Coordinates of C-alpha atoms in Angstrom, one line a residue:
X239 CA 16.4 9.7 -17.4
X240 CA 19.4 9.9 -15.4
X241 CA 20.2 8.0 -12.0
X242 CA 20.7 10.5 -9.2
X243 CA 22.3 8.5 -6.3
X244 CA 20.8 11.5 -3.3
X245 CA 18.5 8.6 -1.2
X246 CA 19.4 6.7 1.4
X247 CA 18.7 3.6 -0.4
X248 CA 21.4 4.6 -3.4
X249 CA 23.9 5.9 -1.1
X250 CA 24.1 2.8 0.6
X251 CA 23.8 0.3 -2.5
X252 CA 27.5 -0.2 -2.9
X253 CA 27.9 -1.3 0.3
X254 CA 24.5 -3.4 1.3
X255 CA 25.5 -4.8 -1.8
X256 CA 29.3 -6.2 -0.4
X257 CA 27.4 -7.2 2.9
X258 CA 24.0 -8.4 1.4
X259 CA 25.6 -10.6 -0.9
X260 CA 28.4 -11.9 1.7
X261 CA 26.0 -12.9 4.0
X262 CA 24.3 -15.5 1.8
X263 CA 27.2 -17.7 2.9
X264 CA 27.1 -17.1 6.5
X265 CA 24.1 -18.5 8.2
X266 CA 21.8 -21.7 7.8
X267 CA 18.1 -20.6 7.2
X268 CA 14.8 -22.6 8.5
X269 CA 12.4 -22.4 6.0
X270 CA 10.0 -22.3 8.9
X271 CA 11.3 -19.1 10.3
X272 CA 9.7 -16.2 8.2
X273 CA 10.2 -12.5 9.2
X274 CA 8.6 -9.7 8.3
X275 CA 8.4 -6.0 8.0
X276 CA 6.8 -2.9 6.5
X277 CA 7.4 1.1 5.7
X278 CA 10.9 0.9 6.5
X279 CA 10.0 -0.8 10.4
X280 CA 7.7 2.7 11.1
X281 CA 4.4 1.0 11.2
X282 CA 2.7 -1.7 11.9
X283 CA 0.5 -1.8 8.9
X284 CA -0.3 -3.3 5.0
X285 CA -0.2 -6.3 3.9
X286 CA 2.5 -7.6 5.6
X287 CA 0.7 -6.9 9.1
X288 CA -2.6 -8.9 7.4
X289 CA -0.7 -11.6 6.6
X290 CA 1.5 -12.1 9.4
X291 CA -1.6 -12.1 11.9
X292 CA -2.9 -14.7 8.9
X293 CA -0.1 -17.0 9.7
X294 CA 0.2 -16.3 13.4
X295 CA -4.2 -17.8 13.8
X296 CA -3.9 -19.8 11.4
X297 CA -0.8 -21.4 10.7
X298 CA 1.3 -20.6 13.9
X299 CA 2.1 -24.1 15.1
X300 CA 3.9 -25.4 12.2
X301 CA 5.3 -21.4 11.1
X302 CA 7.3 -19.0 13.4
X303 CA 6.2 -15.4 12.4
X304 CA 8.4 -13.0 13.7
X305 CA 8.1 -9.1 13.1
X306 CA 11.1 -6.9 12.5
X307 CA 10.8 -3.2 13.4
X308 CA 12.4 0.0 13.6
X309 CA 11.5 0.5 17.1
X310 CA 10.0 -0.5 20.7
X311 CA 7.2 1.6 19.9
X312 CA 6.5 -0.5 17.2
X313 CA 7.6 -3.6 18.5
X314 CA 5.3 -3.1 21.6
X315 CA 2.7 -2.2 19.0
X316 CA 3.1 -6.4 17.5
X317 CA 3.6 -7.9 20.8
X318 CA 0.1 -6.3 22.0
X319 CA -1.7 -8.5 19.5
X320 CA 0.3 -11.7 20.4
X321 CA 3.0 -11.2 17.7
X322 CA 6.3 -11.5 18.2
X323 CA 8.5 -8.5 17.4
X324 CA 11.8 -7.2 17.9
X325 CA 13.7 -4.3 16.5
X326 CA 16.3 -4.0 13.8
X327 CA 19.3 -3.5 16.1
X328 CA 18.7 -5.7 19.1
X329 CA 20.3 -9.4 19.6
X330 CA 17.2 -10.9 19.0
X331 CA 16.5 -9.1 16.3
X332 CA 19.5 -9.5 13.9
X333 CA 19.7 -13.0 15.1
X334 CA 16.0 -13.7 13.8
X335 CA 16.9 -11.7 10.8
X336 CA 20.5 -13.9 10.1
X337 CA 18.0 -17.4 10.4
X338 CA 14.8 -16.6 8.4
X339 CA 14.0 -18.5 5.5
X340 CA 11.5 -16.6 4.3
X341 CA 11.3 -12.7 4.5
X342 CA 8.6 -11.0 3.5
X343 CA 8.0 -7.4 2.7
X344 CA 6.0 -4.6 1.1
X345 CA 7.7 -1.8 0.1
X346 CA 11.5 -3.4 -0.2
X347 CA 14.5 -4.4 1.9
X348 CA 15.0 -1.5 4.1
X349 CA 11.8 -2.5 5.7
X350 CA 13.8 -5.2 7.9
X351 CA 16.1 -2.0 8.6
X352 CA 18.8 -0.2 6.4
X353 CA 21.4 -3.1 6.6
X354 CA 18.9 -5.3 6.0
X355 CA 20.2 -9.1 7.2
X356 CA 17.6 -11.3 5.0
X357 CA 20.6 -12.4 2.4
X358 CA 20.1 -16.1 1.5
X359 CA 16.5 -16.1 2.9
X360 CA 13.6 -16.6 0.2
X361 CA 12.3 -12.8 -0.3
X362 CA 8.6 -12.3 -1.0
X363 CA 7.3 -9.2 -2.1
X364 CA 3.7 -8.4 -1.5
X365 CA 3.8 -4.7 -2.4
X366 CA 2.7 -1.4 -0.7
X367 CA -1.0 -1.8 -3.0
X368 CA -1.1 -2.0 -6.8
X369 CA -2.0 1.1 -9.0
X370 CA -1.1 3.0 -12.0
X371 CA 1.6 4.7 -11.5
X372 CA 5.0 3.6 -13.4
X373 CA 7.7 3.2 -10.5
X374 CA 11.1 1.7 -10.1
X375 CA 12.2 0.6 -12.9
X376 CA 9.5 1.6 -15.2
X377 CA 10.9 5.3 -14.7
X378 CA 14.2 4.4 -16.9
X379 CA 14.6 4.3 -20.4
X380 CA 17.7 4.1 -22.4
X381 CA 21.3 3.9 -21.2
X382 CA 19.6 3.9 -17.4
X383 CA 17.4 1.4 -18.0
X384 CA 20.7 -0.8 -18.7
X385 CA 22.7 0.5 -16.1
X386 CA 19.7 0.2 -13.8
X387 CA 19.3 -3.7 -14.3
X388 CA 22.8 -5.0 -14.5
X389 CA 22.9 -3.2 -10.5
X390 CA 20.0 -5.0 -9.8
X391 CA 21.6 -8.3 -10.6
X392 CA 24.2 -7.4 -8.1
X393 CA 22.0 -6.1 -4.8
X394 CA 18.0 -4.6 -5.6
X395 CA 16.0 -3.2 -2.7
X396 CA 13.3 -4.8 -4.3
X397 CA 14.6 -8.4 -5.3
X398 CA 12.1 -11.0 -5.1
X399 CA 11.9 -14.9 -4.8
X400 CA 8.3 -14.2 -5.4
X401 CA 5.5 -11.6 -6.2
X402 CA 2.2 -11.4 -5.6
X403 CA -0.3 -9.8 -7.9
X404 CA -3.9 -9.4 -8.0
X405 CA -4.3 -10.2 -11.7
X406 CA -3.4 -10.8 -15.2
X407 CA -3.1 -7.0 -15.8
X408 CA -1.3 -6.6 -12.2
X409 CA 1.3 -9.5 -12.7
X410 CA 2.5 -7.6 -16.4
X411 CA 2.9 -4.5 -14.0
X412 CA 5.1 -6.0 -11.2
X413 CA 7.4 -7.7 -14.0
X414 CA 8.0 -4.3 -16.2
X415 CA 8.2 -1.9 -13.0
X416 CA 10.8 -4.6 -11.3
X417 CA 12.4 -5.4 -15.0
X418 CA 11.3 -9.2 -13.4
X419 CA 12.8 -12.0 -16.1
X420 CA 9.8 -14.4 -18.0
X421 CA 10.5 -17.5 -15.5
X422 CA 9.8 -15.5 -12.1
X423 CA 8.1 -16.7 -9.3
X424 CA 4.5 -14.6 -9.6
X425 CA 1.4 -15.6 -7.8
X426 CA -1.7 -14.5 -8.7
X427 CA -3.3 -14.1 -4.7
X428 CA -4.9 -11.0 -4.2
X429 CA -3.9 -8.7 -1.2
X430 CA -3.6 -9.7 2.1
X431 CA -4.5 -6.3 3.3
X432 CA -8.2 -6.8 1.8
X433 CA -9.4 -10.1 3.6
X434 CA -10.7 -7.4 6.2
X435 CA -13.1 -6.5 3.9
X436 CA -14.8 -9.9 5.1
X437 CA -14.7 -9.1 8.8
X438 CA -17.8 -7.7 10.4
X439 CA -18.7 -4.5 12.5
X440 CA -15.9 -2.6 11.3
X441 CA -18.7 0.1 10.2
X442 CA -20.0 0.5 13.4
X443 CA -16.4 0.7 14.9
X444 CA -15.4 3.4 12.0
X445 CA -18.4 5.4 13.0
X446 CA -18.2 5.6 16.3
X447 CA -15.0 6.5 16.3
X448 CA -15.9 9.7 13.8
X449 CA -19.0 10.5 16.0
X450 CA -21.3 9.7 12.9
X451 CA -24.9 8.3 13.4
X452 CA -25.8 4.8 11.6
X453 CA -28.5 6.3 9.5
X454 CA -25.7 8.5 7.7
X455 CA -23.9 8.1 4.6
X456 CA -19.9 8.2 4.4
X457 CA -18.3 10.1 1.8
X458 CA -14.7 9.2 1.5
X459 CA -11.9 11.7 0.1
X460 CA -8.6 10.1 0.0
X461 CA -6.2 12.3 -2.4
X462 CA -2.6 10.9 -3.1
X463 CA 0.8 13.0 -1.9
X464 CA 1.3 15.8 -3.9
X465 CA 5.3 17.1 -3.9
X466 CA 7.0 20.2 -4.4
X467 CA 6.9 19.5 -8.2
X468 CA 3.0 18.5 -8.3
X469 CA 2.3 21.9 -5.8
X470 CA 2.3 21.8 -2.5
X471 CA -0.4 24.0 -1.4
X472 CA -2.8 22.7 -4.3
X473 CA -4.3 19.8 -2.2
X474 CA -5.0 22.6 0.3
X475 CA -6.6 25.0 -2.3
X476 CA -8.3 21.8 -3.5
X477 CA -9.9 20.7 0.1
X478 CA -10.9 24.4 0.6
X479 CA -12.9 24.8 -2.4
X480 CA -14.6 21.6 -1.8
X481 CA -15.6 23.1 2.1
X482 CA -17.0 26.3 0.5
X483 CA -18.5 24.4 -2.0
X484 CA -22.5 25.1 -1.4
X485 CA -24.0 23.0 -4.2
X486 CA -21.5 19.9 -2.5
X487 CA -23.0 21.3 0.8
X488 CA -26.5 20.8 -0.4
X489 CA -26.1 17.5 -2.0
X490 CA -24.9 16.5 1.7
X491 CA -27.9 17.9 3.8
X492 CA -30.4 16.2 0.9
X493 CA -28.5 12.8 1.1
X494 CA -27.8 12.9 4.8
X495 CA -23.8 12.5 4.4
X496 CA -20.7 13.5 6.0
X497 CA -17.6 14.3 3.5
X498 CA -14.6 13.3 5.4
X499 CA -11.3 14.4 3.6
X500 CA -8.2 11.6 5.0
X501 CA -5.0 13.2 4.4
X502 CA -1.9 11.1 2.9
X503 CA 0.5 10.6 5.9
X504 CA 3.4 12.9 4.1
X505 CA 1.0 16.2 3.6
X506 CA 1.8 18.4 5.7
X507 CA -1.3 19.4 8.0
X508 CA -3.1 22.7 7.4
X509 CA -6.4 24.6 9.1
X510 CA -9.6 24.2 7.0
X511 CA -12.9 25.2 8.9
X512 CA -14.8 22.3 9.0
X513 CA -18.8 21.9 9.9
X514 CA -21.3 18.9 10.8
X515 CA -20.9 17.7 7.0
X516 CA -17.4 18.5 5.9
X517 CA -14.5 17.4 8.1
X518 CA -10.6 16.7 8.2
X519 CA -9.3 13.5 9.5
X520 CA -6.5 13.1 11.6
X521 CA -4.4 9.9 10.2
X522 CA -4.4 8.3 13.9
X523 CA -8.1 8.6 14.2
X524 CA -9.0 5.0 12.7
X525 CA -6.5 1.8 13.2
X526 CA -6.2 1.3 9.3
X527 CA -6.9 2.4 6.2
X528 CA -8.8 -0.7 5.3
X529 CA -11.5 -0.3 8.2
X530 CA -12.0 3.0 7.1
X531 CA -12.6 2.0 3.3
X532 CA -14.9 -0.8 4.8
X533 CA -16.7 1.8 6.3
X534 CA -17.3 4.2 3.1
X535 CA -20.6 4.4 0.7
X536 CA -18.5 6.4 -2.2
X537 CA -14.6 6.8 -2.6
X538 CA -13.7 9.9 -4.4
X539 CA -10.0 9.8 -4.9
X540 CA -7.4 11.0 -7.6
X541 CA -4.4 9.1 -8.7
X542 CA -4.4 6.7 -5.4
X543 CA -4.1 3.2 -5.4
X544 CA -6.8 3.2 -2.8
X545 CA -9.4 3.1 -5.4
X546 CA -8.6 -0.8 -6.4
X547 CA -9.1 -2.0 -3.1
X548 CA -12.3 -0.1 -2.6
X549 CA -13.5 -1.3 -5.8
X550 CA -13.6 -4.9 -4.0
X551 CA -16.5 -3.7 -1.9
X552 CA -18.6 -2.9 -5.1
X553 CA -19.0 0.5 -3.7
X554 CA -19.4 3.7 -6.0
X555 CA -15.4 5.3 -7.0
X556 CA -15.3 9.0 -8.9
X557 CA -11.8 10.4 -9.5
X558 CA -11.7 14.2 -8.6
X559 CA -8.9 15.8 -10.5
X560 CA -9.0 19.5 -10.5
X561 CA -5.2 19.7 -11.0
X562 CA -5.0 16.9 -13.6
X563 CA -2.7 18.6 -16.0
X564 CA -0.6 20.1 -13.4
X565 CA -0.2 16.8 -11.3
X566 CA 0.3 14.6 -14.7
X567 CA 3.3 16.7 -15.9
X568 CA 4.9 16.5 -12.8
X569 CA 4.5 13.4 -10.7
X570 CA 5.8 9.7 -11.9
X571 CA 4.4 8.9 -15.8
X572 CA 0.5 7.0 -15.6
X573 CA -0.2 4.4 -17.1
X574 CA -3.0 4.7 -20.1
X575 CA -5.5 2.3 -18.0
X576 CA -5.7 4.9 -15.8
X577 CA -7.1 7.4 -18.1
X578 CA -9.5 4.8 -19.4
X579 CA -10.9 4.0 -16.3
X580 CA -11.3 8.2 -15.5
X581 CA -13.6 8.9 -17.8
X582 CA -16.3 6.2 -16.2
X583 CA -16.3 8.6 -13.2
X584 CA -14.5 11.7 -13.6
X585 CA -15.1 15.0 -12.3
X586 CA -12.9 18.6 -12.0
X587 CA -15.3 20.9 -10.0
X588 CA -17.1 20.8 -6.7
X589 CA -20.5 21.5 -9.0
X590 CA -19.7 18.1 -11.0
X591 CA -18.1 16.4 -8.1
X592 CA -21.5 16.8 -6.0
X593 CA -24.2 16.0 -9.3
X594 CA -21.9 12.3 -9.0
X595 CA -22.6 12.0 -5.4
X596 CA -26.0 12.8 -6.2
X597 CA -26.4 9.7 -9.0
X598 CA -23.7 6.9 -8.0
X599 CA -22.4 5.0 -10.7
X600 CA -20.2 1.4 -10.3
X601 CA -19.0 2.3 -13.9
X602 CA -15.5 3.0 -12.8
X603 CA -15.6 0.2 -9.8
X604 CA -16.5 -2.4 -12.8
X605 CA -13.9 -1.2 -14.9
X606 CA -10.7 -1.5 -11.9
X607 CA -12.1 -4.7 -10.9
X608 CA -12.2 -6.2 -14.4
X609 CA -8.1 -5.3 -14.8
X610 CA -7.4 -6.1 -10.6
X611 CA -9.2 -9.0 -9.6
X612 CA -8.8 -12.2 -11.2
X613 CA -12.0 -14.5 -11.3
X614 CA -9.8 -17.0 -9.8
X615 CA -9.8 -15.5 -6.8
X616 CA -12.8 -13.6 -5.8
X617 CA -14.2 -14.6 -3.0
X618 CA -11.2 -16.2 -1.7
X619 CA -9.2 -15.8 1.8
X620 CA -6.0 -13.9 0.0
X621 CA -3.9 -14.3 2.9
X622 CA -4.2 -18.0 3.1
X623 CA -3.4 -17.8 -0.8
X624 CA -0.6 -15.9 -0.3
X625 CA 0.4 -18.6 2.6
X626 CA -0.3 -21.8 0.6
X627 CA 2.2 -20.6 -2.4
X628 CA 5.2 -19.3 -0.4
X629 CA 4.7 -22.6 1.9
X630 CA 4.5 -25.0 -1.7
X631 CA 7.8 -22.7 -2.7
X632 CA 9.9 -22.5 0.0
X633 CA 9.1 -24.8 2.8
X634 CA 8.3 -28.3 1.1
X635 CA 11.9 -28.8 0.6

């Protein structure tokens, strides 16, 4: 597999990688200073956001958390809750960046802005949710593979002091997709993101807010991105079978349950007619992702990562993959565990789909929880694991 240097991140490489590693030299860094950031500053969301409020309730007199974003709108969005935010290019905000000792991010460096300022502070990666797919540098083989790692000694977007992982099976995924040497720095902690699993009322909240009654049953559909190359109009050929589908009607009428179909952020919106038991949601509609999983009685998903944090709940997951061959030749290679875990719970027409509502099984949420969660940690506050190990690393110096 070749290297094509077309995104912004590999455009900029030779360059963040001058300034990046200049700037180690430049500034003193308070280990009690952390920053942190997520989706490139666009959101305020994942586990960075979980574990910054963590720190912030918990921990805030002896840690300043300070959020980094790409704009006020976000920025306002933080200081609303009590956080303290500022945006990549203010004063504040690239002096904050320039003092951190600890920065702490999911998806990689650009998420404290595309010239990111976080050289010499301890990085921490916590990872936009764990799944199957093989990323980064998992995707290279060969000749790339070798080119690919001697440039990440120089400058990586995702160089790490530290990585969290969810399990035994998670942490030998984070070291091949990051190429991460035998001796790092990988805690076993669980997601942030999924302490608000804990949290009560969030049902109540998700319902009201979809205009459901409390009696009713929520049926979740939460489909990954599909691409140009994994067919862009299948997801809506997909969704519009299931709508039209009568025996999925009729299993929802006998069971009293709403389907409601959440969109991936990057698909592009399209018209389905929807009724009292089949409905589109707009992305805005809930605050999070994880109050609406909290809220679900059966995920039904494809290739997401969503289904390993829904398995936490011990909540029924089927895997719906009517354009399985098409999607799996396409998109980024799967891992075999995937496949494994499938066949507990998988389904390829609106007939089977709605025979699975019918009879749930936990086959397929037993068999992601026993490669995602770690005994060690279930039942455990993830945030405050994640805190305690970068506070032992980093700030007992």
């Amino acid at each position: 597999m070749k290297i094509h240097f077309k995104s912004h991140r590999k455009k900029s490489w030779p360059a963040n990688a001058l300034l990046y590693n200049i700037s180690k030299l430049w500034y003193r860094r308070d280990p009690r200073l952390w920053v942190f950031g997520t989706h490139e500053g666009m959101k305020y969301d994942d586990n960075a956001r979980y574990l910054f409020e963590h720190v912030n309730r918990e921990h805030g007199q002896e840690i300043r958390c300070v959020w980094l974003a790409a704009n006020e709108e976000v920025a306002d969005t933080v200081r609303k809750t009590g956080g303290e935010a500022y945006t990549f290019d203010s004063e504040e905000g690239r002096k904050t960046a320039r003092r951190a000792g600890v920065a702490i991010y999911t998806n990689g460096l650009d998420d404290f802005g595309p010239w990111p300022k976080t050289g010499g502070a301890k990085l921490v990666f916590l990872g936009h949710g764990v799944g199957f797919k093989q990323t980064y540098n998992a995707k290279y083989s060969g000749t790339a593979l070798i080119i690919k790692k001697m440039m990440d000694k120089i400058f990586s977007w995702i160089q790490r002091d530290l990585t969290i992982a969810t399990s035994e099976f998670n942490k030998s995924q984070r070291i091949s997709i990051a190429s991460l040497p035998s001796h790092a720095n990988i805690a076993i902690t669980g997601q942030p993101r999924n302490d608000i699993f804990r949290q009560q009322g969030l049902r109540e909240k998700v319902f009201k807010a979809l205009g459901l009654h409390d009696d009713q049953h929520l049926i979740l559909y939460l489909p990954t991105y599909r691409n140009q190359d994994t067919g862009n109009d299948s997801l809506k050929n997909i969704i519009l079978n299931l709508c039209n589908s009568t025996e999925l009607h009729d299993v929802l009428v006998k069971t009293d349950s709403v389907f409601v179909a959440k969109l991936h952020p990057l698909t592009p919106s399209f018209d389905i007619p929807e009724n009292d038991r089949f409905r589109i949601m707009n992305y805005q509609e809930v605050e999070s992702n994880q109050e609406l999983l909290a809220a679900g009685d059966i995920l039904v998903t494809d290739y997401s990562s969503v289904c390993v944090d829904f398995s936490l709940l011990q909540r029924p997951v089927i895997f719906y993959l009517p354009d399985k061959d098409t999607f799996t030749k396409n998109s980024e290679a799967v891992s075999d565990e995937f496949y494994a875990i499938c066949k507990e719970n998988e389904c390829f027409t609106p007939a089977h789909l709605s025979s699975l509502i019918s009879n749930p099984s936990l086959s397929a949420t037993d068999a992601i929880n026993a490669l995602f969660e770690s005994p060690g940690i279930k039942g455990s506050c993830y945030s405050e694991n994640v805190f305690q190990t970068i506070n032992q690393l980093f700030c007992q110096q």
